[in-house]
Structures are given as C-alpha cells and as structure tokens.
Short mmCIF file of C-alpha atoms in Angstrom, two decimals:
data_model
loop_
_atom_site.label_atom_id
_atom_site.label_comp_id
_atom_site.label_asym_id
_atom_site.label_seq_id
_atom_site.Cartn_x
_atom_site.Cartn_y
_atom_site.Cartn_z
CA UNK A 1 86.71 103.57 153.37
CA UNK A 2 90.11 102.46 154.28
CA UNK A 3 92.01 99.95 152.06
CA UNK A 4 92.68 96.77 153.78
CA UNK A 5 96.35 96.27 154.35
CA UNK A 6 96.92 99.75 155.70
CA UNK A 7 97.66 101.60 152.46
CA UNK A 8 96.20 102.05 149.63
CA UNK A 9 97.27 100.49 146.36
CA UNK A 10 97.62 101.91 142.47
CA UNK A 11 96.07 98.86 140.36
CA UNK A 12 96.14 98.74 136.68
CA UNK A 13 93.67 96.27 134.79
CA UNK A 14 94.68 95.07 131.34
CA UNK A 15 92.20 93.59 128.79
CA UNK A 16 91.43 93.58 125.79
CA UNK A 17 87.43 93.85 124.45
CA UNK A 18 85.54 94.98 127.15
CA UNK A 19 82.59 92.76 126.58
CA UNK A 20 81.58 89.86 128.01
CA UNK A 21 82.00 88.16 131.32
CA UNK A 22 85.58 88.72 131.57
CA UNK A 23 84.74 92.75 131.46
CA UNK A 24 81.81 92.16 134.05
CA UNK A 25 84.65 90.13 136.20
CA UNK A 26 86.75 93.54 135.64
CA UNK A 27 84.51 96.04 136.29
CA UNK A 28 82.86 94.41 139.40
CA UNK A 29 86.55 93.95 140.80
CA UNK A 30 87.26 97.69 139.85
CA UNK A 31 84.14 99.10 141.80
CA UNK A 32 84.93 97.19 144.66
CA UNK A 33 88.90 98.23 145.10
CA UNK A 34 87.53 101.53 144.57
CA UNK A 35 85.45 101.09 147.32
CA UNK A 36 87.95 100.36 149.27
CA UNK A 37 89.75 103.26 148.89
CA UNK A 38 92.41 101.79 146.19
CA UNK A 39 93.30 103.93 143.23
CA UNK A 40 92.49 101.51 139.69
CA UNK A 41 93.12 102.16 136.21
CA UNK A 42 92.16 100.26 132.97
CA UNK A 43 94.12 99.15 129.72
CA UNK A 44 91.32 98.42 126.90
CA UNK A 45 91.77 97.62 122.99
CA UNK A 46 91.02 101.17 121.14
CA UNK A 47 90.18 98.64 118.40
CA UNK A 48 87.11 96.96 120.25
CA UNK A 49 84.79 100.00 120.27
CA UNK A 50 81.19 101.06 119.60
CA UNK A 51 78.58 102.83 121.09
CA UNK A 52 77.71 100.10 123.45
CA UNK A 53 81.16 99.78 124.81
CA UNK A 54 81.89 103.27 125.42
CA UNK A 55 78.73 103.51 127.34
CA UNK A 56 80.11 100.84 129.91
CA UNK A 57 83.26 102.25 130.36
CA UNK A 58 81.61 105.70 131.10
CA UNK A 59 79.64 104.04 133.76
CA UNK A 60 82.75 102.70 135.00
CA UNK A 61 84.62 105.74 134.57
CA UNK A 62 83.71 107.02 138.07
CA UNK A 63 85.74 104.13 140.12
CA UNK A 64 88.86 104.25 137.43
CA UNK A 65 90.55 107.09 139.06
CA UNK A 66 93.78 105.96 137.24
CA UNK A 67 92.06 106.46 133.97
CA UNK A 68 91.12 104.37 130.73
CA UNK A 69 93.91 104.20 128.45
CA UNK A 70 92.95 102.68 124.64
CA UNK A 71 95.81 100.59 123.03
CA UNK A 72 96.09 98.43 119.92
CA UNK A 73 95.65 95.03 120.73
CA UNK A 74 94.51 93.26 118.14
CA UNK A 75 93.08 89.36 118.82
CA UNK A 76 95.81 87.21 117.39
CA UNK A 77 99.02 87.98 117.34
CA UNK A 78 101.35 90.33 115.53
CA UNK A 79 103.78 93.07 115.35
CA UNK A 80 101.69 95.56 117.43
CA UNK A 81 102.20 92.88 120.32
CA UNK A 82 106.28 94.05 120.88
CA UNK A 83 104.95 97.70 120.91
CA UNK A 84 102.49 97.49 123.44
CA UNK A 85 104.16 96.09 126.26
CA UNK A 86 106.51 98.79 125.87
CA UNK A 87 103.98 101.51 125.75
CA UNK A 88 102.16 99.63 128.81
CA UNK A 89 105.51 99.67 130.73
CA UNK A 90 105.87 103.16 130.54
CA UNK A 91 102.14 104.15 131.41
CA UNK A 92 103.01 101.92 134.67
CA UNK A 93 106.35 103.98 135.63
CA UNK A 94 104.05 106.98 135.05
CA UNK A 95 101.63 106.12 137.33
CA UNK A 96 103.61 104.51 139.77
CA UNK A 97 101.52 101.32 139.60
CA UNK A 98 101.60 98.55 142.21
CA UNK A 99 100.08 96.21 140.56
CA UNK A 100 99.40 95.25 136.87
CA UNK A 101 96.41 92.76 136.11
CA UNK A 102 96.35 91.33 132.84
CA UNK A 103 92.97 89.60 132.37
CA UNK A 104 92.47 87.11 129.36
CA UNK A 105 95.48 85.69 126.86
CA UNK A 106 96.11 89.03 125.12
CA UNK A 107 95.55 91.46 128.84
CA UNK A 108 97.99 88.43 130.64
CA UNK A 109 100.32 88.84 128.00
CA UNK A 110 100.80 92.36 127.43
CA UNK A 111 100.83 92.64 131.43
CA UNK A 112 103.69 90.52 132.50
CA UNK A 113 105.75 91.71 129.22
CA UNK A 114 104.59 94.76 130.15
CA UNK A 115 106.20 94.27 133.52
CA UNK A 116 109.76 95.25 135.48
CA UNK A 117 110.37 92.52 138.27
CA UNK A 118 110.71 95.07 141.54
CA UNK A 119 110.01 94.00 145.08
CA UNK A 120 107.46 96.44 145.73
CA UNK A 121 105.39 95.78 142.94
CA UNK A 122 103.20 92.43 141.58
CA UNK A 123 101.87 91.19 138.37
CA UNK A 124 98.83 88.73 138.19
CA UNK A 125 96.84 87.36 135.48
CA UNK A 126 93.38 85.75 135.10
CA UNK A 127 93.19 83.45 131.80
CA UNK A 128 89.26 83.58 132.18
CA UNK A 129 89.29 80.43 129.36
CA UNK A 130 91.14 82.70 127.21
CA UNK A 131 94.34 80.84 126.25
CA UNK A 132 92.65 77.45 127.50
CA UNK A 133 90.30 77.90 124.26
CA UNK A 134 93.47 77.52 121.86
CA UNK A 135 93.89 73.71 120.62
CA UNK A 136 96.92 72.22 121.84
CA UNK A 137 97.52 70.64 118.13
CA UNK A 138 96.43 74.09 116.31
CA UNK A 139 100.07 76.32 115.31
CA UNK A 140 98.48 79.37 117.41
CA UNK A 141 97.50 77.20 120.46
CA UNK A 142 100.87 75.63 120.57
CA UNK A 143 102.49 79.21 120.15
CA UNK A 144 99.69 80.68 123.08
CA UNK A 145 100.80 77.66 125.10
CA UNK A 146 104.57 78.40 124.68
CA UNK A 147 104.12 81.65 125.78
CA UNK A 148 102.53 81.04 128.54
CA UNK A 149 104.99 78.73 130.14
CA UNK A 150 107.96 80.83 129.34
CA UNK A 151 105.85 84.00 131.13
CA UNK A 152 105.05 82.11 134.44
CA UNK A 153 108.56 83.46 135.48
CA UNK A 154 107.30 87.20 135.10
CA UNK A 155 103.96 86.08 137.05
CA UNK A 156 103.58 86.73 140.71
CA UNK A 157 100.72 84.88 140.45
CA UNK A 158 97.84 83.20 138.68
CA UNK A 159 94.31 83.37 139.60
CA UNK A 160 92.16 81.34 138.23
CA UNK A 161 87.86 81.82 138.65
CA UNK A 162 86.95 78.34 139.09
CA UNK A 163 88.74 74.79 139.62
CA UNK A 164 87.59 73.80 136.13
CA UNK A 165 90.01 76.18 134.96
CA UNK A 166 93.10 75.78 136.91
CA UNK A 167 92.47 72.04 135.89
CA UNK A 168 91.99 72.76 132.53
CA UNK A 169 95.40 75.04 132.67
CA UNK A 170 97.23 72.36 134.34
CA UNK A 171 96.30 69.87 131.07
CA UNK A 172 97.14 72.40 128.36
CA UNK A 173 100.37 73.91 129.78
CA UNK A 174 101.48 72.14 132.85
CA UNK A 175 101.28 73.56 136.58
CA UNK A 176 102.07 77.01 137.52
CA UNK A 177 105.71 77.16 138.64
CA UNK A 178 104.03 80.46 140.15
CA UNK A 179 101.84 80.75 142.90
CA UNK A 180 97.81 80.33 141.82
CA UNK A 181 94.45 80.55 143.75
CA UNK A 182 91.13 79.73 142.46
CA UNK A 183 88.99 82.96 143.51
CA UNK A 184 85.47 82.05 142.37
CA UNK A 185 83.45 85.28 140.39
CA UNK A 186 81.05 87.81 142.69
CA UNK A 187 77.64 89.00 142.46
CA UNK A 188 77.02 92.55 143.77
CA UNK A 189 74.41 92.63 146.83
CA UNK A 190 71.39 93.78 144.33
CA UNK A 191 71.61 90.78 142.37
CA UNK A 192 70.30 88.70 145.11
CA UNK A 193 67.10 90.48 145.44
CA UNK A 194 64.04 88.06 144.40
CA UNK A 195 62.51 88.40 140.86
CA UNK A 196 58.50 87.48 140.91
CA UNK A 197 57.91 85.96 137.59
CA UNK A 198 55.32 87.94 135.61
CA UNK A 199 51.49 86.19 135.70
CA UNK A 200 51.97 85.35 132.05
CA UNK A 201 55.77 84.16 132.09
CA UNK A 202 56.46 81.11 130.18
CA UNK A 203 57.35 77.84 131.69
CA UNK A 204 60.73 78.22 131.04
CA UNK A 205 63.40 80.66 130.04
CA UNK A 206 66.62 80.89 128.21
CA UNK A 207 68.90 83.33 128.16
CA UNK A 208 72.05 84.09 126.16
CA UNK A 209 73.93 83.67 122.79
CA UNK A 210 72.07 81.81 120.30
CA UNK A 211 74.82 79.68 118.84
CA UNK A 212 75.10 75.55 119.03
CA UNK A 213 77.78 75.83 121.73
CA UNK A 214 75.22 76.83 124.16
CA UNK A 215 72.63 73.60 123.84
CA UNK A 216 70.11 75.51 121.88
CA UNK A 217 69.33 72.88 119.78
CA UNK A 218 69.22 70.57 122.37
CA UNK A 219 66.75 72.64 124.33
CA UNK A 220 64.28 72.37 121.72
CA UNK A 221 64.38 68.73 121.06
CA UNK A 222 63.80 68.48 124.92
CA UNK A 223 60.92 70.99 125.33
CA UNK A 224 59.02 69.20 122.27
CA UNK A 225 58.26 66.51 124.59
CA UNK A 226 57.60 69.12 127.96
CA UNK A 227 53.83 69.76 129.09
CA UNK A 228 52.87 71.72 131.85
CA UNK A 229 51.12 71.18 134.98
CA UNK A 230 47.41 71.09 133.19
CA UNK A 231 48.64 68.33 130.44
CA UNK A 232 49.08 70.86 127.85
CA UNK A 233 52.01 71.52 125.47
CA UNK A 234 54.66 73.69 128.35
CA UNK A 235 55.68 77.39 127.05
CA UNK A 236 59.13 78.69 126.31
CA UNK A 237 60.34 82.18 126.35
CA UNK A 238 64.27 82.67 124.69
CA UNK A 239 66.25 86.26 125.63
CA UNK A 240 69.03 86.59 123.24
CA UNK A 241 70.50 86.81 119.44
CA UNK A 242 73.31 84.79 117.67
CA UNK A 243 74.36 83.74 114.50
CA UNK A 244 72.41 80.17 114.82
CA UNK A 245 68.91 81.83 115.73
CA UNK A 246 67.47 81.17 112.00
CA UNK A 247 68.48 77.50 112.37
CA UNK A 248 66.61 77.28 115.69
CA UNK A 249 63.69 79.15 114.22
CA UNK A 250 63.47 76.80 111.55
CA UNK A 251 64.17 73.78 114.32
CA UNK A 252 61.18 75.16 116.31
CA UNK A 253 58.78 75.00 113.28
CA UNK A 254 60.29 71.13 112.39
CA UNK A 255 59.36 70.41 115.88
CA UNK A 256 55.71 71.85 115.55
CA UNK A 257 56.39 73.69 118.92
CA UNK A 258 57.06 77.56 116.90
CA UNK A 259 53.93 78.47 118.06
CA UNK A 260 54.79 78.32 122.05
CA UNK A 261 58.25 79.32 121.80
CA UNK A 262 58.95 83.34 121.48
CA UNK A 263 62.05 83.98 120.36
CA UNK A 264 62.50 87.47 122.04
CA UNK A 265 65.93 88.86 120.62
CA UNK A 266 68.59 89.97 123.60
CA UNK A 267 68.25 91.91 126.71
CA UNK A 268 69.16 92.31 130.02
CA UNK A 269 69.58 88.75 132.07
CA UNK A 270 67.37 90.44 135.14
CA UNK A 271 64.39 91.83 132.99
CA UNK A 272 64.41 88.20 131.38
CA UNK A 273 64.03 86.55 134.54
CA UNK A 274 60.24 87.95 134.77
CA UNK A 275 59.75 86.45 131.75
CA UNK A 276 60.33 82.20 132.65
CA UNK A 277 59.64 80.61 135.68
CA UNK A 278 62.59 78.34 135.56
CA UNK A 279 65.47 79.35 133.75
CA UNK A 280 67.60 76.74 131.44
CA UNK A 281 71.16 77.09 130.67
CA UNK A 282 71.67 73.47 128.26
CA UNK A 283 75.39 74.95 127.26
CA UNK A 284 77.73 72.41 125.97
CA UNK A 285 80.86 74.07 127.38
CA UNK A 286 81.37 76.72 130.12
CA UNK A 287 84.31 78.16 132.53
CA UNK A 288 81.81 79.76 134.90
CA UNK A 289 78.72 81.36 133.96
CA UNK A 290 77.90 84.35 135.36
CA UNK A 291 73.95 83.47 133.80
CA UNK A 292 73.64 80.53 136.41
CA UNK A 293 74.68 82.18 139.00
CA UNK A 294 72.49 85.62 138.66
CA UNK A 295 69.55 83.17 138.00
CA UNK A 296 70.14 81.52 141.23
CA UNK A 297 70.62 84.67 143.24
CA UNK A 298 67.02 85.88 141.75
CA UNK A 299 65.65 82.91 143.56
CA UNK A 300 64.15 81.24 140.31
CA UNK A 301 65.01 77.43 139.67
CA UNK A 302 67.64 76.44 137.62
CA UNK A 303 68.17 73.92 135.26
CA UNK A 304 72.03 73.73 134.17
CA UNK A 305 74.00 70.86 132.31
CA UNK A 306 77.53 69.25 134.05
CA UNK A 307 80.15 71.37 132.66
CA UNK A 308 82.98 73.55 133.36
CA UNK A 309 82.67 75.16 136.79
CA UNK A 310 78.77 74.87 137.13
CA UNK A 311 79.14 72.03 139.63
CA UNK A 312 80.95 74.41 141.46
CA UNK A 313 78.02 76.81 141.68
CA UNK A 314 75.20 74.20 142.53
CA UNK A 315 77.87 72.67 145.46
CA UNK A 316 75.97 70.07 147.40
CA UNK A 317 73.18 70.27 144.74
CA UNK A 318 75.31 69.42 141.44
CA UNK A 319 73.90 66.05 141.07
CA UNK A 320 71.15 67.75 139.71
CA UNK A 321 73.09 68.92 137.01
CA UNK A 322 72.13 67.65 133.59
CA UNK A 323 74.42 65.75 130.99
CA UNK A 324 75.58 67.74 128.49
CA UNK A 325 73.96 67.20 124.69
CA UNK A 326 71.53 64.84 126.41
CA UNK A 327 67.95 65.55 125.06
CA UNK A 328 65.84 63.48 126.75
CA UNK A 329 67.96 63.74 130.37
CA UNK A 330 66.99 67.35 129.85
CA UNK A 331 63.48 66.75 128.70
CA UNK A 332 62.83 64.43 132.29
CA UNK A 333 64.60 67.47 134.34
CA UNK A 334 62.06 69.95 132.72
CA UNK A 335 59.27 67.84 133.57
CA UNK A 336 60.15 67.16 136.84
CA UNK A 337 60.13 71.18 137.82
CA UNK A 338 56.63 71.63 136.56
CA UNK A 339 55.11 68.50 138.29
CA UNK A 340 57.19 69.05 141.50
CA UNK A 341 57.03 72.96 141.17
CA UNK A 342 56.61 73.29 145.08
CA UNK A 343 60.33 70.96 145.75
CA UNK A 344 61.75 73.05 143.14
CA UNK A 345 60.93 76.29 144.52
CA UNK A 346 62.83 74.54 148.11
CA UNK A 347 65.78 73.75 145.85
CA UNK A 348 65.92 77.08 144.05
CA UNK A 349 65.99 79.11 147.76
CA UNK A 350 68.75 76.77 148.82
CA UNK A 351 70.86 77.17 145.49
CA UNK A 352 70.32 80.76 146.17
CA UNK A 353 71.52 80.63 149.98
CA UNK A 354 74.87 78.80 148.70
CA UNK A 355 75.80 81.29 146.14
CA UNK A 356 75.02 84.28 148.51
CA UNK A 357 77.09 82.46 150.64
CA UNK A 358 80.02 81.38 148.32
CA UNK A 359 79.97 83.67 145.05
CA UNK A 360 79.81 87.47 146.27
CA UNK A 361 81.58 90.37 144.78
CA UNK A 362 83.12 91.48 148.19
CA UNK A 363 84.54 87.60 149.06
CA UNK A 364 86.09 87.92 145.44
CA UNK A 365 87.46 91.21 146.31
CA UNK A 366 88.41 89.92 149.68
CA UNK A 367 90.39 87.55 148.02
CA UNK A 368 91.90 88.83 144.88
CA UNK A 369 92.80 92.28 147.24
CA UNK A 370 94.93 89.69 149.53
CA UNK A 371 96.63 88.31 146.59
CA UNK A 372 97.78 91.94 145.40
CA UNK A 373 99.33 92.60 149.15
CA UNK A 374 101.12 89.23 149.06
CA UNK A 375 102.42 89.59 145.63
CA UNK A 376 104.27 92.87 147.14
CA UNK A 377 104.92 91.62 150.62
CA UNK A 378 102.48 92.96 152.25
CA UNK A 379 100.60 89.65 152.76
#
C-alpha cells in the first residue's frame, strides 16, 4: 500500500520497557505504518529483556525494516541518561529518520534530547501516563515535570491517548506550548469478532493485574451479595496474577465466596472472555484501558468504573459507569446485568458499535500519520 502524503516516512519509535498497553500501542502503530509503506524502527531498553519480551519483539520484527535497537535505559534518571540521547541522535542520523516518536517518560525524554531541530524532521511525544504518574510533591516528580516544561520547545507535537490524559498533563505540568492532539488508542479488525462464552462460563470475569489499584477487593465485596437468575449465588472467574493475589484469595474465603470464585492465573484476554458472561473492570484508576475496549469489541456486557478515559470509551453510555471504590453501586450493576440480560445484551451491542467506529487501529494511525506529515511541513 502506498504511503499517505505521497512519500514514505522513516520513523523511529522510542520507548523503554516493551510491556503493557504502551508496547501494545507502539506495536499496533508500527505494524499499521509499515502496512502503509513507511519504514519503522524501534528503540527499547536492553535491561528490560526476558524470553517473553524477545518473543514479542520477534513477532514485530517483520514490520520493523529499520531494525530493533537496544540501549540501556533504567526507569529512574541517572548518568546513562546523558549518553543515550547522544547514541540515539547518532542512530537517527545514520538511519536518516524523518520522525522521532518518544513514548512514555523515558522514551519521550531521550527522543527529544536526541533530536536536532530541522525543518524536514519531526519529534513527537506520547506520555502514556508516564510522567503523569509522578507526584507533584516528590523530588523526582518535580524534576520530571520541570524537564517536561523545558522539553516542550524541542517537541513538534504531543499526542495524548485520551482527553483525560491531556487534562491531567495540563494540571500537573501546564498547557502545552507546542501543538497537542488527542488520538485514542485503537483495536485491530480481528478483535471485533464476537466471542461466545463457554457453556460453563461464570456469571462474571475479571481480567487484569491482581493489585488493589485494579479494585479487585471492591469487586469481591460487591460479588458476595450477587445471585444468579435462579436465585443461587453467582460465580466469578478471575484471570491474572500480581502482588496482592494472596490477599484477595484470603478475602474471598473471609467473605464465604471462595467456593464460587476461581483464581485461574494469568492468560490472554481473548481466551479469558470465553470464561465469563460479563466482564467487570472495577479499577480505582486508569488512563485508557485496552481491556475495556477489547471486551466491548468482543460483544460482551462490560461493567466498569468512572475513572480516567473510560467515559470516553463508553461515549453516550457513560452514565452507566460505576463510581470507583463503591462496592454497593457495583453490586447493583452486577445484579442488574443478571436480571436484565436482554437489556444488557442490547447495551453491549451498542457499545461494540461505538468502539468499532471510534477506536480502530486504522483511525488511530490515520491521525498520527497526519501529525507526522504536519510536523515536517507536509500536512
């Protein structure tokens, strides 16, 4: 497929650890840009490497014609952060890149320090939460936020994945002095294929990291009071692992629901969707969670909290979102899904259509590609 704008771009994506939603975004963007005829390379942290990471990078390599380039990028600031921008700048010149796109706090920091301002090149930055996670009262937070303000002058454009992220950035750091746009993350076409729950699927399924920030303790408290359509206690399938797993297993026992909660360990979300008839996302904080979009795209009813960019995913149905940390409100919503199953199914289909229309990888890449061309004067 010919590149949009009449020419092929040479793009270097810069990030630290190739894990989580940030890597998912970079991978999807890289594949789509490659499909459109652009040449893409990836810079990652050489310290954040294990067998799973290598498998992910190997799967992405066919779309990375400019290669994968590992550098030492510790999470915290240190002496090495003075060296990497020099190395990255040399790599950019060697590869003759048009675009340096930094992702996350470290990726954005290095990409913008490495950039040599030229009229025919662009330097873009997507925070992905990153620097926004640093407290404004901590010394490291104040340092990162000051660096953010200084680096704006070396930034062609900032891309936020949600309106929530843009507002949080403005509040913590200040209004961007460079161009700024909101471009929502997107899903691939195949992710909109419907998922049919297994015959023995639980009433509810949770998929995510087992830590308190994800609201699992709130979910367990709410679940304890939910019954199925026949008046029997409902069932819950938990997919994931994390530092608070033992606490949650003990809590399930204390609540008397251990016999109807399965802690299955980590596994792919797409497979996990088959294990429940409704996906519950009870997070206490989020940015723009992929799991909400993925569950909606699969056609399943989704119960989620009103945090971060989740209202942007739900769009016209945002009034159905549950207050974070409110177990009683979550219990009522869970009970409603069971007792009003036909209504829940209709709501799920409407949400799937909304996500398909507004949160596709193609739509995401269209917007970012346009920003790339604009940054080098070809918009």
